[in-house]
Coordinates of C-alpha atoms in Angstrom, one line a residue:
X1 CA 0.2 -0.2 0.0
X2 CA 2.9 2.7 0.8
X3 CA 4.2 1.9 -2.3
X4 CA 1.1 2.1 -4.3
X5 CA 0.2 5.8 -2.6
X6 CA 3.4 7.2 -2.8
X7 CA 2.8 9.6 -5.8
X8 CA 0.4 11.5 -3.1
X9 CA 3.1 12.4 -1.2
X10 CA 1.9 11.8 2.4
X11 CA 2.9 14.5 4.9
X12 CA 4.1 13.1 8.4
X13 CA 6.0 14.9 11.5
X14 CA 6.1 18.3 9.9
X15 CA 6.1 20.3 12.7
X16 CA 2.9 21.4 15.2
X17 CA 0.1 23.4 16.0
X18 CA -1.4 23.9 18.9
X19 CA -4.9 24.5 18.9
X20 CA -7.2 25.7 21.5
X21 CA -10.6 24.8 21.1
X22 CA -13.3 25.3 23.2
X23 CA -15.2 21.8 24.3
X24 CA -18.6 21.0 23.0
X25 CA -21.8 19.3 24.0
X26 CA -25.1 19.8 23.8
X27 CA -26.2 18.9 27.6
X28 CA -26.9 22.2 29.5
X29 CA -24.4 24.4 30.9
X30 CA -24.4 24.1 34.7
X31 CA -20.9 23.6 35.3
X32 CA -20.5 27.6 35.6
X33 CA -19.2 30.5 33.8
X34 CA -16.0 28.3 32.1
X35 CA -18.5 26.2 30.3
X36 CA -20.4 29.1 29.2
X37 CA -17.4 30.7 27.9
X38 CA -16.4 27.4 25.7
X39 CA -19.9 27.8 24.0
X40 CA -19.8 31.4 23.4
X41 CA -16.4 31.2 21.9
X42 CA -17.9 28.5 19.4
X43 CA -20.9 30.3 18.5
X44 CA -17.7 33.3 17.7
X45 CA -15.9 31.3 15.6
X46 CA -19.3 30.3 13.5
X47 CA -20.4 33.8 13.4
X48 CA -16.9 34.8 11.8
X49 CA -17.2 31.8 9.3
X50 CA -21.2 32.6 8.1
X51 CA -20.9 36.5 8.4
X52 CA -18.1 35.9 5.1
X53 CA -20.5 33.2 3.1
X54 CA -23.6 35.7 3.3
X55 CA -22.8 39.0 4.7
X56 CA -26.1 40.6 3.5
X57 CA -28.3 38.3 5.9
X58 CA -25.4 36.3 8.2
X59 CA -25.8 35.6 11.7
X60 CA -25.9 39.7 13.0
X61 CA -29.4 39.6 13.4
X62 CA -29.4 36.3 15.0
X63 CA -27.2 37.4 17.1
X64 CA -29.2 40.6 17.9
X65 CA -31.9 39.0 18.9
X66 CA -29.0 36.9 21.1
X67 CA -28.9 40.3 23.4
X68 CA -32.5 39.9 23.9
X69 CA -33.4 37.0 25.0
X70 CA -32.8 36.4 28.4
X71 CA -29.1 36.8 28.7
X72 CA -29.1 39.1 31.5
X73 CA -30.6 36.7 33.6
X74 CA -28.0 35.1 34.5
X75 CA -26.0 38.6 35.9
X76 CA -29.1 39.0 38.3
X77 CA -29.4 35.5 39.3
X78 CA -26.5 32.7 39.1
X79 CA -28.1 29.8 39.0
X80 CA -28.7 26.3 37.0
X81 CA -32.0 27.6 36.0
X82 CA -29.8 30.8 34.8
X83 CA -27.2 29.0 33.4
X84 CA -29.6 26.4 31.3
X85 CA -31.6 29.0 29.7
X86 CA -28.2 31.1 28.1
X87 CA -27.4 27.8 27.4
X88 CA -30.3 27.7 25.6
X89 CA -30.0 30.5 23.7
X90 CA -26.5 30.1 23.0
X91 CA -28.0 27.2 20.9
X92 CA -30.8 29.2 20.0
X93 CA -28.3 31.6 17.8
X94 CA -25.7 29.0 16.7
X95 CA -29.3 27.1 15.0
X96 CA -29.9 30.5 13.2
X97 CA -27.1 30.6 11.7
X98 CA -26.6 27.3 10.3
X99 CA -29.5 27.6 8.7
X100 CA -28.3 31.1 6.9
X101 CA -25.4 29.3 6.0
X102 CA -27.5 26.4 4.8
X103 CA -29.5 28.2 2.3
X104 CA -25.8 29.2 0.5
X105 CA -25.5 27.2 -2.7
X106 CA -22.4 25.5 -3.4
X107 CA -21.4 28.1 -6.3
X108 CA -21.5 31.1 -4.0
X109 CA -19.7 29.2 -1.3
X110 CA -16.6 28.3 -3.8
X111 CA -16.6 32.4 -4.5
X112 CA -16.8 33.5 -1.5
X113 CA -15.1 31.1 1.1
X114 CA -11.2 31.9 2.0
X115 CA -9.8 29.4 4.1
X116 CA -6.7 31.5 4.8
X117 CA -8.6 33.7 6.2
X118 CA -9.5 31.8 9.2
X119 CA -7.8 30.3 12.0
X120 CA -7.7 26.6 12.6
X121 CA -10.0 26.2 15.7
X122 CA -12.0 28.9 13.6
X123 CA -12.9 26.2 11.2
X124 CA -12.9 23.2 13.3
X125 CA -15.7 24.8 15.8
X126 CA -17.1 25.5 12.2
X127 CA -16.5 22.1 10.5
X128 CA -18.2 20.9 14.4
X129 CA -21.5 22.5 14.3
X130 CA -21.8 21.7 10.7
X131 CA -21.4 18.0 11.7
X132 CA -23.6 18.2 14.7
X133 CA -26.2 18.9 11.9
X134 CA -25.5 17.2 8.7
X135 CA -28.5 15.6 7.9
X136 CA -30.6 19.8 7.8
X137 CA -28.7 20.4 4.1
X138 CA -27.7 18.1 1.4
X139 CA -25.0 20.5 0.5
X140 CA -23.0 19.9 4.1
X141 CA -21.5 16.4 4.4
X142 CA -19.5 17.7 0.5
X143 CA -19.1 21.6 2.5
X144 CA -17.2 19.7 5.3
X145 CA -15.1 17.6 3.2
X146 CA -14.3 20.8 1.5
X147 CA -12.9 22.8 4.8
X148 CA -11.3 19.6 6.1
X149 CA -9.8 19.3 3.1
X150 CA -8.1 22.5 2.9
X151 CA -6.9 21.6 6.6
X152 CA -5.8 18.5 6.1
X153 CA -3.6 19.0 2.5
X154 CA -1.1 21.1 1.4
X155 CA 0.7 22.0 -1.6
X156 CA 4.2 21.2 -2.5
X157 CA 6.8 22.6 -3.9
X158 CA 7.2 19.9 -6.6
X159 CA 3.4 20.8 -7.5
X160 CA 1.9 17.7 -6.4
X161 CA -0.4 18.3 -3.0
X162 CA 0.7 16.4 -0.1
X163 CA -2.2 15.1 2.9
X164 CA -1.1 14.7 6.5
X165 CA -0.8 10.7 7.9
X166 CA -3.8 9.9 9.7
X167 CA -2.6 9.5 13.2
X168 CA -1.2 13.2 13.0
X169 CA -4.6 14.3 12.5
X170 CA -7.0 12.1 14.8
X171 CA -7.0 14.2 17.5
X172 CA -8.5 17.2 15.2
X173 CA -10.9 15.2 13.1
X174 CA -12.3 13.4 16.3
X175 CA -13.1 16.9 17.8
X176 CA -14.6 18.4 14.6
X177 CA -16.3 14.9 13.7
X178 CA -16.8 13.2 17.0
X179 CA -18.8 10.0 16.6
X180 CA -20.9 8.9 13.9
X181 CA -23.0 5.9 13.7
X182 CA -21.5 4.1 10.3
X183 CA -20.9 0.5 11.1
X184 CA -17.7 -1.3 10.7
X185 CA -18.4 -3.5 7.5
X186 CA -18.5 -0.5 5.8
X187 CA -16.4 1.5 6.5
X188 CA -14.3 -1.5 5.8
X189 CA -15.8 -1.9 2.3
X190 CA -14.5 2.3 2.1
X191 CA -11.3 1.1 3.0
X192 CA -10.9 -2.0 0.5
X193 CA -12.7 0.6 -2.7
X194 CA -9.9 2.8 -2.0
X195 CA -7.7 0.6 -1.6
X196 CA -8.3 -1.2 -5.0
X197 CA -8.9 2.1 -7.3
X198 CA -5.5 3.1 -5.9
X199 CA -3.9 0.0 -7.9
X200 CA -6.0 1.2 -11.1
X201 CA -4.4 4.5 -10.6
X202 CA -0.6 2.8 -10.6
X203 CA -2.4 0.7 -13.4
X204 CA -3.3 3.7 -16.0
X205 CA -0.8 4.6 -18.6
X206 CA -1.8 8.0 -20.2
X207 CA -4.7 10.5 -19.3
X208 CA -7.8 9.6 -21.3
X209 CA -7.7 6.1 -20.0
X210 CA -8.2 7.1 -16.4
X211 CA -11.3 8.9 -18.0
X212 CA -12.2 6.1 -20.5
X213 CA -12.0 2.5 -18.5
X214 CA -14.6 4.7 -16.2
X215 CA -12.0 5.0 -13.1
X216 CA -12.6 9.1 -12.3
X217 CA -15.9 8.5 -13.1
X218 CA -15.7 5.7 -10.3
X219 CA -13.7 7.5 -8.2
X220 CA -15.7 11.0 -7.8
X221 CA -19.2 9.1 -8.2
X222 CA -18.2 6.4 -5.1
X223 CA -17.2 10.0 -3.6
X224 CA -20.6 11.7 -4.1
X225 CA -22.9 8.7 -3.3
X226 CA -20.9 8.7 0.1
X227 CA -23.2 11.6 0.4
X228 CA -23.5 11.8 5.2
X229 CA -20.7 8.6 5.6
X230 CA -18.5 11.1 4.6
X231 CA -18.6 12.5 8.8
X232 CA -16.8 9.2 9.6
X233 CA -13.4 10.2 10.5
X234 CA -11.7 7.5 8.4
X235 CA -14.2 7.6 5.4
X236 CA -13.5 11.5 4.9
X237 CA -9.6 11.0 5.5
X238 CA -9.2 7.9 3.6
X239 CA -11.8 9.4 0.7
X240 CA -9.4 12.8 0.8
X241 CA -6.6 10.4 0.4
X242 CA -7.8 9.0 -2.5
X243 CA -9.0 12.3 -4.1
X244 CA -5.4 13.6 -3.6
X245 CA -2.9 10.6 -5.5
X246 CA -6.1 10.7 -8.5
X247 CA -5.4 14.8 -8.9
X248 CA -1.5 14.5 -9.0
X249 CA -2.0 11.5 -11.1
X250 CA -4.1 13.0 -13.6
X251 CA -1.9 16.1 -13.8
X252 CA 1.5 13.7 -14.3
X253 CA -0.4 12.6 -17.3
X254 CA -1.5 15.5 -18.5
X255 CA 1.9 17.0 -18.6
X256 CA 2.8 13.4 -20.3
X257 CA -0.3 14.4 -23.3
X258 CA 1.2 18.5 -23.3
X259 CA -3.0 18.7 -22.0
X260 CA -3.3 21.9 -20.2
X261 CA -4.4 22.3 -16.7
X262 CA -7.7 24.6 -17.9
X263 CA -8.2 21.8 -20.4
X264 CA -8.2 19.0 -17.7
X265 CA -10.0 21.0 -14.9
X266 CA -13.3 21.7 -17.5
X267 CA -13.2 17.6 -18.2
X268 CA -13.4 16.6 -14.5
X269 CA -16.2 19.5 -14.3
X270 CA -17.7 17.3 -17.3
X271 CA -17.9 13.9 -15.6
X272 CA -18.7 15.5 -11.5
X273 CA -21.4 17.7 -13.2
X274 CA -22.8 14.2 -15.3
X275 CA -22.7 12.6 -12.1
X276 CA -24.5 14.7 -9.8
X277 CA -27.2 14.7 -12.0
X278 CA -27.2 10.8 -11.8
X279 CA -27.5 11.1 -8.5
X280 CA -29.8 13.7 -7.6
X281 CA -27.4 16.5 -6.1
X282 CA -27.0 18.6 -9.5
X283 CA -28.6 22.3 -8.0
X284 CA -26.2 24.6 -9.4
X285 CA -23.2 24.3 -11.5
X286 CA -20.6 21.6 -10.4
X287 CA -17.9 22.9 -9.0
X288 CA -14.2 21.6 -8.2
X289 CA -13.6 18.9 -5.6
X290 CA -11.5 20.6 -2.8
X291 CA -8.2 18.8 -4.2
X292 CA -8.4 20.0 -7.6
X293 CA -9.0 23.8 -5.9
X294 CA -6.4 23.2 -3.9
X295 CA -4.3 23.1 -6.7
X296 CA -6.5 26.0 -8.6
X297 CA -5.7 28.5 -6.0
X298 CA -2.0 27.8 -6.2
X299 CA -1.7 28.4 -9.6
X300 CA 1.4 26.0 -9.7
X301 CA -1.0 23.2 -11.9
X302 CA 2.0 23.7 -14.6
X303 CA 4.7 22.6 -12.3
X304 CA 6.7 19.7 -13.6
X305 CA 5.5 16.3 -11.5
X306 CA 7.8 14.1 -8.8
X307 CA 8.0 10.3 -9.4
X308 CA 5.3 8.3 -8.1
X309 CA 7.5 5.9 -7.3
X310 CA 10.1 7.3 -5.0
X311 CA 9.2 6.9 -1.3
X312 CA 7.7 10.0 0.5
X313 CA 10.9 9.7 2.9
X314 CA 13.6 10.9 0.3
X315 CA 12.0 13.7 -0.8
X316 CA 12.7 17.9 0.8
X317 CA 9.7 18.6 2.4
X318 CA 9.1 22.2 2.8
X319 CA 7.2 24.3 5.2
X320 CA 4.6 24.4 2.4
X321 CA 4.1 20.3 3.5
X322 CA 3.1 21.3 6.6
X323 CA -0.8 20.1 7.3
X324 CA -3.5 23.1 9.0
X325 CA -3.7 20.5 12.4
X326 CA -0.8 18.2 12.0
X327 CA 0.1 17.3 15.7
X328 CA -2.6 18.9 17.8
X329 CA -1.9 18.8 21.4
X330 CA -5.4 17.9 23.2
X331 CA -4.1 19.2 26.5
X332 CA -4.7 22.3 25.5
X333 CA -8.6 21.3 24.2
X334 CA -9.2 21.6 27.8
X335 CA -8.1 25.6 27.9
X336 CA -11.1 28.2 26.4
X337 CA -10.0 30.1 24.4
X338 CA -12.1 33.8 25.1
X339 CA -11.8 35.5 22.3
X340 CA -14.3 36.4 19.7
X341 CA -18.1 37.0 18.5
X342 CA -20.1 35.3 20.9
X343 CA -17.7 36.7 24.1
X344 CA -17.9 39.9 23.0
X345 CA -21.5 39.9 23.3
X346 CA -21.8 38.6 26.7
X347 CA -18.8 41.4 28.0
X348 CA -21.3 43.7 26.2
X349 CA -24.0 43.0 28.3
X350 CA -22.1 43.6 31.5
X351 CA -23.2 39.9 32.6
X352 CA -21.7 39.4 36.6
X353 CA -21.5 36.3 38.5
X354 CA -22.6 36.5 42.1
X355 CA -19.0 38.9 42.9
X356 CA -17.4 39.8 39.8
X357 CA -18.2 40.1 36.3
X358 CA -17.3 37.7 33.5
X359 CA -13.9 36.9 32.9
X360 CA -13.1 38.7 35.8
X361 CA -10.5 39.8 37.7
X362 CA -9.6 43.0 35.3
X363 CA -8.2 46.1 36.3
X364 CA -9.2 49.5 35.4
X365 CA -7.1 51.7 32.5
X366 CA -6.9 55.5 33.3
X367 CA -7.7 58.1 31.9
X368 CA -4.6 59.7 31.0
X369 CA -3.5 55.9 29.2
X370 CA -7.0 56.2 27.6
X371 CA -6.7 59.3 26.2
X372 CA -3.2 58.1 24.8
X373 CA -5.3 54.9 23.1
X374 CA -8.1 56.9 22.1
X375 CA -10.3 59.6 22.9
X376 CA -13.0 57.8 21.7
X377 CA -13.4 55.4 24.5
X378 CA -15.5 56.8 27.7
X379 CA -14.2 53.6 30.3
X380 CA -11.7 50.8 29.6
X381 CA -10.4 47.5 32.4
X382 CA -8.4 44.7 31.3
X383 CA -9.1 41.3 32.2
X384 CA -5.8 39.8 34.2
X385 CA -6.6 36.5 32.8
X386 CA -4.3 35.3 29.5
X387 CA -4.5 36.2 26.9
X388 CA -4.9 39.9 28.3
X389 CA -7.8 41.6 26.7
X390 CA -8.6 45.0 26.9
X391 CA -12.9 45.3 27.3
X392 CA -14.0 49.6 27.1
X393 CA -16.8 51.4 26.1
X394 CA -16.9 53.9 23.3
X395 CA -18.7 57.7 23.5
X396 CA -21.7 56.6 21.5
X397 CA -23.0 60.2 20.0
X398 CA -19.9 60.3 18.8
X399 CA -19.2 57.2 17.1
X400 CA -22.6 56.9 15.4
X401 CA -21.6 60.9 13.8
X402 CA -18.5 59.3 12.0
X403 CA -18.7 57.5 9.1
X404 CA -17.9 53.7 8.1
X405 CA -14.4 54.9 6.8
X406 CA -13.7 57.3 10.2
X407 CA -14.4 54.4 12.3
X408 CA -12.2 51.7 10.8
X409 CA -9.3 54.9 10.9
X410 CA -10.4 55.2 14.7
X411 CA -10.1 51.3 15.6
X412 CA -7.0 51.3 13.2
X413 CA -5.9 53.9 15.9
X414 CA -6.5 51.9 18.3
X415 CA -4.6 49.1 16.9
X416 CA -1.4 50.4 16.7
X417 CA -1.7 52.6 20.0
X418 CA -2.9 49.7 22.0
X419 CA 0.2 47.8 22.2
X420 CA 2.9 50.6 23.3
X421 CA 0.3 52.0 25.6
X422 CA -0.9 49.4 27.7
X423 CA 1.0 46.1 26.2
X424 CA -2.3 43.4 25.1
X425 CA -3.2 42.6 21.5
X426 CA -6.3 41.8 21.8
X427 CA -9.8 44.5 22.4
X428 CA -13.4 44.6 22.7
X429 CA -15.1 47.4 22.7
X430 CA -18.7 48.4 22.7
X431 CA -21.0 51.2 21.8
X432 CA -24.0 50.9 24.0
X433 CA -25.0 47.2 23.9
X434 CA -23.4 46.6 21.0
X435 CA -20.1 45.7 19.1
X436 CA -18.1 48.3 17.9
X437 CA -14.5 46.8 17.4
X438 CA -12.8 43.5 18.2
X439 CA -9.0 43.7 18.3
X440 CA -7.8 40.2 17.7
X441 CA -4.1 38.9 17.8
X442 CA -2.6 42.7 16.9
X443 CA -4.9 41.9 14.4
X444 CA -8.5 43.8 13.5
X445 CA -11.1 41.9 13.7
X446 CA -14.4 43.7 13.3
X447 CA -15.7 47.4 12.6
X448 CA -19.5 48.1 12.9

């Protein structure tokens, strides 16, 4: 099997990405503030993605309603009942965000989704939210495969696409997809299909043979027919692995035949469109498989391919070979990240628990320091917990009088000055009860 699949340029041992993703679950939140923060973080990450896919409606209204749906009850009466109430409010907001996301067509998704615009934890939270409601949309399993494909696959300097080792991404796949109801018999059937298709790919000698023999149609049709069974970690990884090998082999044969990349992609899309029509999936024009998409986005389709027989260990690896979720550290999984939109919504409401506020343990920023950062900030404090974050309120009347461009200039000024002045890289600033500016990791994330 190693010899057969050597052409897919598998990646292993290429560093670590520390992924600190929030815990999940559908049980009522009664454990306290930490569970609430984790659930809010998942919602905030989902919002970041959905607002990009459908900015005209996105989750803005859903999150606005979130503020008026009982959140303040937690501050007045910190109890199991209050935690359960806010937990259900967060789940309802998540449902509305996913409904908006599910209405995005595959063509619009292909045009608007830029995986490089989001961090690994954000994308894993997005996948996890979709996987929980996979049956709600016919597009969802393929979309999950698309997103995870961008995390597991990388373009190498040789021009080929590489996939991370299964063991290296086990934690990320298990976290994002969870446990599936798929039986072992089907999992074994899928594994055998992947192996047989790999054997056939090694045997073909021309580009026409891949298409005329039905091999490309078999592989693509099997992927489409999997539907929700793609949500199994082993099946999804095996599907991506085979697609990687198939695309690498196709481009090698296309180069040998003198066929250009655009002609090759057109031929692949034509077959995919016919298969989607057969399986009743063709609601819009077909879009490329995630591996093909990665190749086309990098613009390296004409690169000279490496030999498909040389073992992976003999090939030089570069930073471009690194999959984004290789070597995740489970110990960071238990530590909630406290940045993002959901967090900002809760912080903006000033919810208190007992004698201290949410994300308690903070120090007030003096007037002199605030003036140095921006005269627009009325008051602010900095959390002592890691990561240190500046929370503040902007002058409402002055803010509303500014144009969109002027607001952005103010946000950039705050971004530039807060580091040298108060030594923080993150900020959440509100106007009234609404988020106005969010800065994360010294980057401007949101301005309203």
